[in-house]
Coordinates of C-alpha atoms and ligand atoms in Angstrom, one line a residue:
M1 CA 125.1 33.6 2.8
S2 CA 122.9 31.5 5.1
A3 CA 119.6 30.2 4.0
P4 CA 116.6 32.1 5.2
Q5 CA 114.9 31.0 8.3
Q6 CA 112.0 28.5 7.8
E7 CA 109.0 29.9 9.7
L8 CA 105.5 29.1 10.5
V9 CA 102.7 31.5 9.7
F10 CA 98.9 31.6 10.0
A11 CA 96.2 33.6 8.3
P12 CA 92.4 33.5 8.9
L13 CA 90.6 34.0 5.5
G14 CA 87.2 33.9 7.1
G15 CA 85.5 33.5 10.5
V16 CA 87.3 36.3 12.3
G17 CA 85.1 39.2 13.2
E18 CA 82.0 37.5 11.8
I19 CA 79.7 34.5 12.4
G20 CA 80.4 31.4 10.3
M21 CA 82.5 31.2 7.1
N22 CA 85.6 29.5 8.8
L23 CA 88.7 29.2 6.7
S24 CA 92.2 29.3 8.1
I25 CA 95.5 28.6 6.4
Y26 CA 98.9 27.7 7.8
G27 CA 102.1 28.3 5.9
F28 CA 105.6 26.8 6.4
G29 CA 108.7 27.9 4.6
D30 CA 110.4 31.2 4.0
D31 CA 109.1 34.4 2.4
R32 CA 110.1 33.2 -1.1
R33 CA 108.3 30.0 -0.9
R34 CA 105.7 28.7 1.5
Q35 CA 103.7 25.5 1.4
W36 CA 100.1 25.9 2.7
L37 CA 97.6 23.8 4.6
A38 CA 94.0 25.0 4.5
V39 CA 91.7 24.2 7.5
D40 CA 87.9 24.2 6.9
L41 CA 86.0 25.9 4.1
G42 CA 82.7 27.1 5.6
V43 CA 79.7 29.4 4.7
S44 CA 77.7 31.9 6.5
F45 CA 73.9 32.3 6.1
A46 CA 72.9 35.6 4.5
A47 CA 69.7 35.8 6.7
E48 CA 71.9 37.6 9.2
E49 CA 72.3 40.5 6.8
H50 CA 70.2 42.5 4.4
L51 CA 71.2 40.8 1.1
P52 CA 68.1 40.4 -1.0
G53 CA 68.2 37.3 -3.1
I54 CA 71.5 36.0 -1.6
D55 CA 71.3 32.7 0.3
L56 CA 75.0 32.0 1.2
I57 CA 78.1 33.9 1.9
L58 CA 81.3 32.2 1.1
P59 CA 85.0 33.2 1.7
D60 CA 86.9 34.8 -1.1
I61 CA 89.6 32.2 -2.0
R62 CA 91.5 34.3 -4.5
Y63 CA 94.7 34.0 -2.5
L64 CA 94.4 30.2 -2.2
E65 CA 93.8 30.0 -6.1
A66 CA 96.9 32.0 -6.7
E67 CA 98.9 29.8 -4.3
R68 CA 97.3 26.6 -5.5
K69 CA 100.5 24.9 -6.5
N70 CA 101.8 25.4 -3.0
L71 CA 98.6 24.3 -1.3
A72 CA 99.2 20.8 0.1
G73 CA 95.7 20.0 1.3
L74 CA 92.4 21.0 2.9
I75 CA 91.6 19.4 6.2
L76 CA 88.1 19.6 7.8
T77 CA 87.7 19.8 11.5
H78 CA 84.0 18.8 11.3
A79 CA 81.0 18.8 9.1
H80 CA 79.0 21.8 10.3
E81 CA 78.1 24.2 7.4
D82 CA 80.2 27.0 8.9
H83 CA 83.2 24.8 8.4
F84 CA 82.4 22.7 5.3
G85 CA 79.5 24.4 3.5
A86 CA 81.5 26.1 0.8
I87 CA 83.3 22.9 -0.4
I88 CA 80.9 22.0 -3.2
D89 CA 81.0 25.5 -4.7
L90 CA 84.6 26.3 -4.2
W91 CA 86.6 23.0 -4.4
P92 CA 86.5 23.0 -8.2
R93 CA 88.6 26.2 -8.2
L94 CA 91.3 24.5 -6.0
K95 CA 91.0 20.8 -6.8
V96 CA 93.1 20.2 -3.7
P97 CA 93.2 16.9 -1.8
I98 CA 90.6 17.0 1.1
Y99 CA 91.1 15.2 4.4
A100 CA 88.3 14.2 6.7
T101 CA 87.3 11.7 9.3
P102 CA 84.7 9.0 8.3
F103 CA 81.5 10.9 9.4
S104 CA 82.5 14.2 7.9
A105 CA 83.6 12.4 4.7
A106 CA 80.3 10.5 4.5
L107 CA 78.2 13.6 5.2
L108 CA 80.0 15.4 2.4
A109 CA 79.5 12.5 0.0
A110 CA 75.7 12.5 0.9
K111 CA 75.5 16.2 0.4
C112 CA 77.1 16.0 -3.0
A113 CA 74.7 13.1 -4.0
N114 CA 71.9 15.3 -3.1
E115 CA 72.9 18.3 -5.0
P116 CA 72.4 18.2 -8.8
G117 CA 75.5 19.1 -10.6
A118 CA 77.8 18.8 -7.6
P119 CA 81.4 18.0 -8.5
K120 CA 82.9 14.6 -7.8
I121 CA 85.2 15.3 -4.9
P122 CA 87.8 12.7 -3.9
I123 CA 88.2 12.6 -0.1
N124 CA 91.0 11.1 1.9
V125 CA 89.4 9.5 4.9
V126 CA 91.6 9.7 8.0
P127 CA 90.9 7.8 11.2
V128 CA 89.6 9.6 14.3
G129 CA 92.6 10.4 16.5
G130 CA 94.9 9.6 13.6
R131 CA 98.3 11.1 12.8
F132 CA 99.5 11.6 9.2
K133 CA 101.4 14.1 7.0
I134 CA 100.1 16.7 4.6
G135 CA 103.0 18.3 2.8
P136 CA 105.5 19.5 5.5
F137 CA 102.7 19.5 8.2
D138 CA 102.6 16.6 10.6
I139 CA 99.0 16.4 11.7
E140 CA 97.4 14.7 14.7
L141 CA 93.7 14.7 15.3
V142 CA 92.4 15.2 18.9
T143 CA 88.8 14.3 19.6
M144 CA 86.7 17.2 21.0
A145 CA 83.2 17.1 22.2
H146 CA 80.9 19.2 20.2
S147 CA 77.4 19.1 18.7
I148 CA 78.2 16.8 15.8
P149 CA 80.1 13.6 15.6
E150 CA 83.8 13.7 15.1
S151 CA 84.8 17.2 15.9
N152 CA 88.6 17.3 15.7
A153 CA 91.1 19.7 17.0
L154 CA 94.4 19.6 15.0
I155 CA 97.8 19.4 16.5
I156 CA 100.0 20.7 13.6
R157 CA 103.6 20.0 14.0
T158 CA 106.3 21.6 12.0
P159 CA 110.1 22.1 12.5
A160 CA 109.2 25.8 13.5
G161 CA 106.8 24.7 16.3
N162 CA 103.6 23.0 17.2
V163 CA 100.1 24.6 16.9
L164 CA 96.8 23.5 18.3
H165 CA 93.9 24.5 16.1
T166 CA 90.9 23.8 18.3
G167 CA 88.1 23.7 15.8
D168 CA 84.8 23.8 17.6
W169 CA 84.8 22.2 21.0
K170 CA 83.5 22.1 24.5
I171 CA 84.4 20.0 27.6
D172 CA 81.6 17.5 28.2
P173 CA 82.5 14.7 30.5
T174 CA 79.3 12.8 29.6
P175 CA 78.5 13.2 25.8
I176 CA 75.8 10.9 24.3
L177 CA 78.2 9.6 21.7
K178 CA 81.0 9.0 24.2
D179 CA 83.3 11.3 22.2
A180 CA 84.6 13.3 25.2
T181 CA 87.3 15.8 24.7
D182 CA 90.7 14.0 24.8
E183 CA 92.2 15.7 27.8
T184 CA 95.1 13.3 28.0
K185 CA 96.3 14.1 24.5
L186 CA 96.0 17.8 25.1
R187 CA 98.0 17.6 28.3
A188 CA 100.6 15.6 26.5
L189 CA 100.8 18.4 23.9
G190 CA 101.4 20.8 26.9
E191 CA 104.3 18.6 28.0
E192 CA 105.8 18.4 24.5
G193 CA 105.4 22.1 24.0
C194 CA 102.8 24.2 22.2
L195 CA 103.8 27.4 20.3
A196 CA 100.3 28.7 19.6
L197 CA 96.6 27.9 20.2
I198 CA 94.2 29.0 17.6
G199 CA 90.9 28.8 19.3
D200 CA 87.1 28.9 19.2
S201 CA 85.7 32.2 20.7
T202 CA 82.0 31.6 20.1
N203 CA 81.0 31.4 23.8
A204 CA 83.8 33.3 25.4
V205 CA 81.3 35.8 26.8
R206 CA 79.6 33.2 28.9
D207 CA 80.7 32.3 32.5
G208 CA 81.3 28.9 33.9
R209 CA 80.9 25.6 32.0
S210 CA 78.3 24.4 29.6
P211 CA 75.9 21.7 30.9
S212 CA 76.4 18.2 29.5
E213 CA 74.4 16.6 26.7
A214 CA 73.5 13.9 29.2
D215 CA 71.7 16.5 31.3
V216 CA 69.8 17.6 28.2
A217 CA 69.0 14.1 27.3
R218 CA 67.5 13.4 30.9
S219 CA 65.4 16.7 30.7
I220 CA 64.0 15.7 27.3
A221 CA 63.3 12.2 28.4
D222 CA 61.3 13.5 31.4
I223 CA 59.3 15.9 29.3
I224 CA 58.5 13.0 26.8
K225 CA 57.6 10.5 29.5
N226 CA 55.0 12.9 31.0
A227 CA 53.5 13.9 27.7
R228 CA 49.9 12.7 27.1
R229 CA 49.4 13.4 23.5
R230 CA 51.5 13.7 20.3
V231 CA 55.1 15.1 20.6
A232 CA 57.2 16.7 18.0
V233 CA 60.8 17.5 18.6
T234 CA 62.8 19.7 16.3
T235 CA 66.7 20.1 16.5
F236 CA 69.7 20.6 14.2
A237 CA 69.7 17.6 11.9
S238 CA 73.4 17.3 12.3
N239 CA 73.3 16.8 16.1
V240 CA 73.4 13.1 16.0
G241 CA 74.0 12.7 19.8
R242 CA 70.8 14.7 20.4
L243 CA 68.8 12.8 17.8
R244 CA 69.9 9.5 19.5
A245 CA 68.9 10.9 22.9
V246 CA 65.4 11.8 21.6
C247 CA 65.0 8.3 19.9
D248 CA 66.1 6.6 23.1
A249 CA 63.6 8.7 25.2
A250 CA 60.8 8.1 22.8
H251 CA 61.3 4.3 22.8
A252 CA 61.6 4.4 26.7
A253 CA 58.2 6.0 26.7
G254 CA 56.7 3.5 24.4
R255 CA 56.6 5.9 21.3
E256 CA 57.7 5.2 17.8
V257 CA 59.8 7.8 16.1
V258 CA 58.7 9.2 12.8
L259 CA 61.4 11.1 10.9
V260 CA 60.1 14.2 9.1
G261 CA 62.4 16.1 6.8
R262 CA 65.0 15.2 4.2
A263 CA 68.1 16.6 6.2
M264 CA 67.1 14.4 9.1
D265 CA 66.9 11.3 6.9
R266 CA 70.2 12.1 5.3
V267 CA 72.1 12.6 8.6
I268 CA 70.6 9.5 10.2
G269 CA 71.5 7.5 7.1
V270 CA 75.2 8.6 7.5
A271 CA 75.1 8.0 11.3
R272 CA 73.9 4.4 10.8
E273 CA 76.6 3.9 8.1
T274 CA 79.4 5.2 10.4
G275 CA 78.1 3.4 13.6
Y276 CA 76.7 6.4 15.5
F277 CA 73.2 5.0 15.5
D278 CA 74.1 1.4 16.5
G279 CA 71.5 -0.2 18.7
V280 CA 68.8 2.4 17.9
S281 CA 65.8 0.4 16.6
D282 CA 64.4 1.3 13.2
L283 CA 62.7 4.6 12.7
R284 CA 59.5 5.1 10.7
G285 CA 58.7 7.3 7.7
P286 CA 56.1 10.1 7.8
D287 CA 53.4 7.8 6.3
A288 CA 53.3 5.8 9.5
Y289 CA 52.3 8.9 11.6
G290 CA 48.6 8.9 10.9
Y291 CA 48.2 5.2 11.9
L292 CA 49.9 5.6 15.3
P293 CA 47.9 6.6 18.4
P294 CA 48.7 10.1 19.8
D295 CA 50.5 8.7 22.9
K296 CA 52.5 6.2 20.9
V297 CA 54.2 8.5 18.4
L298 CA 57.0 11.1 18.3
A299 CA 57.8 13.2 15.2
L300 CA 61.4 14.2 14.8
C301 CA 61.4 17.2 12.6
T302 CA 63.7 19.5 10.6
G303 CA 63.1 23.2 10.6
S304 CA 64.4 24.5 14.0
Q305 CA 65.6 27.6 12.3
G306 CA 62.2 28.6 10.9
E307 CA 63.1 27.5 7.3
P308 CA 59.8 28.0 5.5
R309 CA 60.0 24.8 3.4
A310 CA 61.2 22.6 6.3
A311 CA 59.0 20.1 8.1
L312 CA 58.1 22.1 11.2
A313 CA 56.9 25.2 9.3
R314 CA 54.7 23.1 7.1
I315 CA 53.3 21.2 10.0
A316 CA 52.6 24.5 11.9
E317 CA 50.7 25.8 8.9
D318 CA 48.8 22.5 8.5
Q319 CA 50.4 22.1 5.1
H320 CA 52.2 18.8 5.7
P321 CA 50.8 15.8 3.8
D322 CA 51.3 13.3 6.6
V323 CA 52.0 15.0 9.9
T324 CA 49.4 17.1 11.8
L325 CA 49.4 18.5 15.3
S326 CA 46.4 19.8 17.2
K327 CA 45.3 21.3 20.5
G328 CA 47.0 19.6 23.5
D329 CA 50.0 18.3 21.5
L330 CA 53.5 19.3 22.4
V331 CA 56.5 20.6 20.5
I332 CA 60.0 20.6 22.0
Y333 CA 62.4 23.1 20.5
S334 CA 65.7 21.5 21.1
A335 CA 67.8 24.2 19.4
R336 CA 69.2 27.6 19.7
T337 CA 68.0 30.3 17.3
I338 CA 70.9 31.3 15.0
P339 CA 71.0 35.2 14.9
G340 CA 69.0 36.4 11.9
N341 CA 66.4 33.7 12.2
E342 CA 64.5 35.0 15.3
K343 CA 61.5 36.3 13.3
A344 CA 61.0 33.2 11.3
V345 CA 61.3 31.0 14.4
G346 CA 59.0 33.4 16.4
R347 CA 56.4 33.2 13.7
I348 CA 56.2 29.4 13.9
I349 CA 56.3 29.3 17.7
N350 CA 53.4 31.9 17.9
G351 CA 51.5 30.0 15.2
L352 CA 51.7 26.8 17.1
I353 CA 50.7 28.4 20.4
E354 CA 47.7 30.0 18.8
Q355 CA 46.5 26.6 17.8
G356 CA 46.7 25.4 21.5
I357 CA 49.8 23.5 21.0
E358 CA 52.3 23.6 23.9
V359 CA 55.8 24.7 22.9
I360 CA 58.8 24.1 25.2
T361 CA 62.1 26.0 24.5
D362 CA 65.4 26.4 26.2
R363 CA 64.2 29.5 27.8
T364 CA 62.3 27.5 30.4
H365 CA 63.7 23.9 30.2
L366 CA 67.1 22.4 29.7
V367 CA 66.3 21.1 26.2
H368 CA 69.4 22.5 24.4
V369 CA 73.0 23.2 25.1
S370 CA 75.6 24.9 22.9
G371 CA 78.6 22.9 21.6
H372 CA 81.1 25.7 22.3
P373 CA 83.3 26.3 25.4
R374 CA 82.4 28.8 28.0
R375 CA 85.0 30.8 29.9
A376 CA 86.0 28.1 32.5
E377 CA 86.4 25.6 29.7
I378 CA 88.7 28.0 27.7
E379 CA 90.7 28.4 30.9
A380 CA 91.0 24.7 31.4
L381 CA 92.2 24.1 27.8
I382 CA 94.9 26.9 28.1
G383 CA 96.0 25.2 31.4
W384 CA 96.3 21.8 29.8
V385 CA 98.2 23.0 26.7
R386 CA 100.1 26.0 28.0
P387 CA 100.6 27.7 24.7
R388 CA 103.1 30.6 24.3
I389 CA 100.7 32.4 21.9
V390 CA 96.9 32.5 21.8
V391 CA 95.1 33.7 18.6
P392 CA 91.3 34.0 19.1
V393 CA 89.3 33.0 16.0
H394 CA 85.7 31.9 15.2
G395 CA 83.6 34.8 16.6
E396 CA 82.6 38.5 16.3
A397 CA 84.8 41.3 17.8
L398 CA 83.2 41.0 21.2
H399 CA 83.8 37.2 21.4
L400 CA 87.4 37.6 20.2
N401 CA 88.1 40.3 22.8
E402 CA 86.7 38.2 25.6
H403 CA 88.8 35.2 24.5
A404 CA 91.9 37.5 24.4
A405 CA 91.2 38.7 27.9
I406 CA 90.8 35.1 29.3
A407 CA 94.3 34.2 27.6
R408 CA 95.9 37.3 29.2
K409 CA 94.4 36.3 32.6
C410 CA 95.9 32.8 32.3
S411 CA 99.3 34.6 31.8
V412 CA 99.7 33.5 28.1
A413 CA 102.9 35.2 27.0
Q414 CA 101.4 36.7 23.7
V415 CA 97.9 37.3 22.6
I416 CA 97.5 38.2 18.9
R417 CA 94.3 39.8 17.8
C418 CA 94.0 39.6 14.1
R419 CA 91.5 40.2 11.3
N420 CA 90.6 38.2 8.2
G421 CA 93.6 38.5 5.8
D422 CA 96.2 39.2 8.4
L423 CA 99.3 37.1 8.0
V424 CA 100.5 36.2 11.4
R425 CA 104.1 34.9 12.1
L426 CA 103.8 32.4 14.9
S427 CA 107.4 31.3 15.1
G428 CA 110.6 33.4 15.8
D429 CA 109.4 37.0 16.4
P430 CA 105.6 36.6 16.4
G431 CA 103.2 39.1 15.2
I432 CA 101.2 40.4 12.2
I433 CA 103.7 40.7 9.3
D434 CA 101.6 41.2 6.2
Q435 CA 98.1 41.1 4.6
V436 CA 96.8 38.6 2.0
P437 CA 93.7 39.1 0.0
A438 CA 90.5 38.0 1.9
G439 CA 86.9 38.8 1.6
R440 CA 83.5 37.5 0.7
I441 CA 81.7 35.9 -2.2
Y442 CA 77.9 35.7 -2.5
K443 CA 76.0 32.8 -3.9
D444 CA 73.3 34.5 -6.0
G445 CA 71.0 31.8 -7.4
V446 CA 73.6 29.3 -8.9
I447 CA 76.2 32.1 -9.6
L448 CA 79.0 33.1 -7.4
V449 CA 79.6 36.9 -7.4
Q450 CA 82.0 39.2 -5.6
A451 CA 80.6 40.8 -2.5
D452 CA 81.0 44.3 -4.0
A453 CA 79.0 43.3 -7.1
R454 CA 76.8 46.1 -8.1
T455 CA 73.8 43.8 -8.6
V456 CA 73.4 43.1 -4.9
A457 CA 73.9 46.8 -3.9
D458 CA 71.3 47.7 -6.6
R459 CA 68.9 45.1 -5.3
R460 CA 69.2 46.4 -1.8
R461 CA 68.5 50.0 -2.9
L462 CA 65.5 48.8 -4.9
S463 CA 64.1 47.0 -1.9
F464 CA 64.3 50.2 0.2
A465 CA 63.0 52.7 -2.4
G466 CA 61.8 51.1 -5.7
V467 CA 62.5 52.3 -9.2
I468 CA 61.2 54.8 -11.6
S469 CA 61.6 54.4 -15.4
V470 CA 61.2 57.3 -17.8
A471 CA 61.3 57.1 -21.6
L472 CA 61.6 60.2 -23.8
A473 CA 61.6 60.4 -27.6
L474 CA 63.4 63.5 -29.0
T475 CA 63.7 65.0 -32.4
A476 CA 67.1 65.9 -33.9
D477 CA 66.4 69.6 -32.9
G478 CA 65.6 68.6 -29.3
R479 CA 61.8 68.7 -29.2
L480 CA 59.7 66.0 -27.5
V481 CA 58.0 63.7 -30.0
A482 CA 55.3 62.4 -27.7
D483 CA 54.4 62.4 -24.0
P484 CA 57.1 60.6 -21.9
E485 CA 56.4 57.1 -20.8
I486 CA 56.6 56.7 -17.1
D487 CA 56.7 53.5 -15.0
L488 CA 56.8 53.3 -11.2
V489 CA 57.7 50.2 -9.3
G490 CA 57.7 49.9 -5.5
I491 CA 56.8 53.6 -5.2
P492 CA 53.7 54.8 -3.0
E493 CA 50.7 55.7 -5.2
R494 CA 50.0 59.0 -3.6
D495 CA 52.2 61.5 -1.6
R496 CA 51.2 62.7 1.9
D497 CA 48.9 65.4 0.4
G498 CA 47.1 62.8 -1.6
E499 CA 48.6 63.8 -5.0
L500 CA 49.4 61.0 -7.4
M501 CA 53.1 60.2 -7.5
A502 CA 52.9 59.4 -11.2
E503 CA 51.6 62.9 -11.9
A504 CA 54.3 64.5 -9.8
V505 CA 56.9 62.5 -11.7
Y506 CA 55.3 63.4 -15.1
D507 CA 55.3 67.2 -14.1
A508 CA 58.9 67.0 -12.9
V509 CA 60.0 65.4 -16.3
I510 CA 58.3 68.1 -18.3
E511 CA 59.4 70.9 -16.1
T512 CA 63.1 69.8 -16.1
F513 CA 63.0 69.3 -19.9
E514 CA 61.5 72.7 -20.6
Q515 CA 64.1 74.4 -18.5
L516 CA 66.9 72.9 -20.6
P517 CA 68.0 75.5 -23.2
R518 CA 67.8 74.2 -26.8
G519 CA 70.9 73.2 -28.6
R520 CA 73.8 71.3 -27.1
K521 CA 72.1 71.0 -23.6
R522 CA 69.4 68.9 -25.3
D523 CA 71.7 66.1 -26.4
P524 CA 70.4 62.7 -25.2
D525 CA 73.0 62.2 -22.3
S526 CA 72.5 65.7 -20.8
V527 CA 68.7 65.3 -21.0
A528 CA 68.8 61.9 -19.3
E529 CA 70.9 63.2 -16.5
A530 CA 68.9 66.4 -15.9
V531 CA 65.6 64.4 -15.9
R532 CA 67.0 61.9 -13.6
R533 CA 68.1 64.4 -11.1
G534 CA 64.7 66.4 -11.4
V535 CA 62.6 63.3 -10.9
R536 CA 64.7 62.1 -7.8
S537 CA 64.5 65.4 -6.1
A538 CA 60.7 65.8 -6.8
V539 CA 60.0 62.4 -5.4
A540 CA 62.3 62.8 -2.4
G541 CA 60.4 66.1 -1.5
R542 CA 57.1 64.2 -1.5
W543 CA 58.2 60.9 0.0
G544 CA 61.4 61.4 2.0
K545 CA 63.1 58.7 -0.1
K546 CA 65.1 58.8 -3.2
P547 CA 64.3 55.9 -5.6
M548 CA 66.5 54.7 -8.4
C549 CA 65.6 56.4 -11.6
H550 CA 66.4 55.3 -15.1
V551 CA 65.9 57.6 -18.0
H552 CA 65.9 56.4 -21.6
V553 CA 66.2 59.0 -24.3
L554 CA 65.5 58.0 -27.9
S555 CA 66.5 60.2 -30.8
V556 CA 64.0 59.9 -33.7
Ligands
LIG1 ZN1 81.7 26.5 14.0
LIG2 ZN1 80.6 23.4 14.8

């Protein structure tokens, strides 16, 4: 009997059909034993969904935990939260070697140092553009332009074929940090032969090519040069190229840069440590702000997503101890609003405008560009690499479909649309061959819970319709000992006819109870259930909503 064929498989465990939470695995071997490589371990932000009390959504890594002994390593493409934000919480369950380039490794270390109780995570630092082995996988990093330093595509070579995992990327011939997408290496992969391209779909609905970071830098520099009074700029703290462009523009206009916000401090510290801020003169702390004349200062602030505790929100509410803005000052919003944050961002912008502060956003000026490829860029990459298979990842259904359509238009032999948990065979006879467990975990306070945990569903119901508690004391022969205790939380005080809701509930309790025949029907469980139904239907009739209702029956 011949040995079973060694094959190459791929499964997304997050990031397909949703925003954020990127986690992919590659497997090499046969169906009796595969060795795995994990790529990225990201979060998504719960603000996008109605999940009261939940801050973060993490991928369910149950499958990786079960396969831990076959998991050779976890490699990070880059240090955005949607690719590395789940590591601190989930790494202790895997204890797998992590591979990252210097900037991503340093940012992860800085994040751990900032988080009380974070585990000590050993990181294997690999060089930008480097080639090394992780288990049976021969990995080569390809520099890609993006909105953070060191975004790496991965060439994953195996005896069953080569894969290009793009990570997040765009084609920017003139990036601020000179980290242009390595077209030469990608074309060489095309010559060598590429079985499959697993690629970023985020901007596949947008025509043409993205503008360059250099265009944004010029536009921001013009605005700053012409400003007469104080200027504040907010952007994503991790966009080191943008931070650098803003600092250069400020210095060219004779302004000192004041850093406001811890995330900004942390990233710039890491950028200095890794050489991405070489040549930028020293920046000032918030305490310097008050001493500098209005036309000699620029505040670089966190809070572009409307985060209530971040610098910009506090400045807008005049709650910041050091930094103030007033009529005639200027705020540049050098960021896109992530879906789910529109209201929070809108509140801050409107608050600033009402105080007479001018606000410039990307709606009217070129003060921000995305770090993801538009359609012409995706076409160019496919042309360079000429993969046999394209698998769209990193996006919602619409983005994945558009990416698939572009690949078909480029005459790619096979386009595979998959979902989280689909096991896709890339070598031999390609296609979806199996399912592995995938899903979501919520971070609830400091606890990780399954996404189907009842607590979260209960909290959502409570937030829509409140809760009613009823306590009854019964004698052994089924008589009420005293008046029922009733408590309403989150319920309107009066119904639409002006009747007190508490009285309606009281009447419903008594009425329901009295209709129950004596004897067996008055055992505590039957009473509780009957009263619960009676109360809910009485309130629904008066309010149009069914609250939660808890009935406690005490036998005395
Ligand atoms: Zn991403
Ligand atoms: Zn990214």
